[in-house]
XYZ file of C-alpha atoms in Angstrom:
158
model
C 84.564 40.825 34.945
C 81.556 41.598 32.804
C 81.684 38.077 31.356
C 81.192 36.346 34.702
C 77.888 38.172 35.237
C 76.685 37.045 31.815
C 77.836 33.510 32.653
C 75.800 33.537 35.896
C 72.730 34.757 34.082
C 72.910 32.196 31.254
C 74.326 29.043 32.882
C 71.582 26.726 34.156
C 73.594 25.614 37.192
C 73.380 29.141 38.625
C 69.593 29.407 38.383
C 67.737 29.316 41.723
C 70.867 28.782 43.823
C 72.084 30.234 47.109
C 75.619 31.282 47.968
C 76.446 30.883 51.650
C 79.292 33.192 52.608
C 81.931 31.476 54.703
C 84.663 34.084 55.036
C 83.986 34.713 58.710
C 84.305 31.027 59.495
C 88.053 31.393 58.981
C 88.183 32.756 62.532
C 87.577 29.213 63.733
C 90.708 28.057 61.887
C 94.270 28.318 63.115
C 95.574 31.417 61.340
C 98.616 32.221 63.484
C 102.085 31.731 62.019
C 103.555 28.656 63.799
C 106.287 30.603 65.601
C 103.661 32.967 67.072
C 101.339 30.330 68.493
C 102.500 30.648 72.092
C 100.069 32.486 74.370
C 103.026 34.296 75.955
C 103.215 36.654 72.963
C 102.832 40.352 73.657
C 101.113 42.589 71.152
C 104.298 44.607 70.588
C 105.969 41.377 69.384
C 103.972 41.871 66.185
C 105.456 45.228 65.147
C 107.939 43.428 62.890
C 105.114 41.478 61.191
C 102.996 44.590 60.705
C 105.855 46.218 58.803
C 105.143 44.159 55.689
C 101.602 45.609 55.464
C 102.584 49.180 56.217
C 103.476 51.775 53.604
C 105.811 53.254 56.225
C 108.518 50.756 57.205
C 109.876 52.601 60.266
C 109.292 50.279 63.247
C 109.146 53.175 65.737
C 106.347 54.775 63.723
C 104.513 51.425 63.488
C 104.874 50.914 67.247
C 103.479 54.409 67.948
C 100.522 53.886 65.594
C 99.889 50.413 67.039
C 99.822 51.890 70.558
C 97.307 54.508 69.417
C 95.198 51.760 67.823
C 95.337 49.671 71.021
C 94.203 52.626 73.118
C 91.508 53.841 70.706
C 89.972 50.379 70.257
C 90.465 49.217 73.852
C 92.389 46.167 72.633
C 93.895 45.542 76.083
C 90.433 44.540 77.333
C 90.458 41.618 74.883
C 94.031 40.669 75.721
C 93.175 40.643 79.443
C 90.380 38.165 78.666
C 92.975 35.794 77.212
C 92.583 36.389 73.485
C 95.810 35.931 71.548
C 97.214 39.229 70.186
C 97.561 37.816 66.659
C 93.899 36.746 66.605
C 92.803 40.235 67.676
C 94.988 41.981 65.100
C 93.829 39.548 62.414
C 90.166 40.084 63.289
C 90.520 43.861 63.339
C 92.448 43.919 60.062
C 89.819 41.787 58.304
C 86.692 43.525 59.637
C 86.851 46.306 57.032
C 86.847 43.842 54.147
C 84.138 41.701 55.708
C 81.955 44.727 56.345
C 82.355 45.839 52.723
C 81.418 42.354 51.556
C 78.330 42.342 53.750
C 77.229 45.689 52.317
C 77.776 44.505 48.741
C 75.868 41.263 49.111
C 73.271 42.022 46.506
C 73.783 39.746 43.568
C 71.156 39.741 40.822
C 71.780 36.060 40.051
C 72.261 34.400 43.439
C 70.868 34.757 46.922
C 73.788 35.493 49.241
C 73.643 34.678 52.952
C 76.123 35.718 55.595
C 75.392 33.404 58.509
C 77.629 35.111 61.049
C 77.385 38.811 61.663
C 77.785 39.575 65.340
C 80.863 40.190 67.450
C 79.780 37.718 70.149
C 79.923 34.846 67.662
C 83.157 36.134 66.109
C 84.871 36.270 69.482
C 83.438 32.877 70.425
C 85.085 31.436 67.315
C 88.516 32.860 68.116
C 88.171 31.848 71.764
C 87.961 28.144 70.873
C 90.848 25.843 71.783
C 93.621 26.715 69.356
C 94.586 23.115 68.560
C 90.935 22.445 67.674
C 91.026 25.502 65.415
C 94.186 24.300 63.652
C 92.547 20.916 63.076
C 89.379 22.616 61.748
C 87.248 20.663 64.222
C 84.473 23.279 64.127
C 84.147 23.028 60.340
C 84.313 19.241 60.424
C 81.601 19.003 63.075
C 79.268 21.253 61.046
C 79.895 19.153 57.933
C 79.384 15.881 59.819
C 76.165 17.156 61.388
C 74.606 18.900 58.404
C 76.293 17.876 55.142
C 78.250 14.610 55.609
C 78.318 14.121 51.850
C 80.905 16.926 51.682
C 83.451 14.575 53.303
C 83.783 12.836 49.923
C 85.170 15.932 48.203
C 88.155 16.892 50.358
C 89.207 20.379 51.376
C 89.931 22.986 48.688
C 90.252 20.459 45.881
C 89.366 20.750 42.201
């Protein structure tokens, strides 16, 4: 809102600060629904889950559009390399929002840094051991190495 911008400009705690974007780091977390964690999943197993995001609820239509998407974006190449279908669909569905965020990074009151912005790193994150992702081992190791003081505050607390 217009009031938050005024707050940033007037509040001393927001003067000379940097905001480090962390949205892309969520790829190194376990984001799969528990019943879809098995690597045996096929991409067509997700048609039912895609229905909740689609304006059109017809599963045959969703399956046809998903097949077109798979062909157009060469998704099978990633699946053949062992990436989990849910991770690929999640990454592809989020890329539009992330790209928009990257383009709108200018903030007159804070420096904004996006530390990760290349597909190699993104795919390296989702290629990590899935149990390690669920346990947020990547995040914990970065905190332990660079900012151990953060361990005192807990995860997503007030």
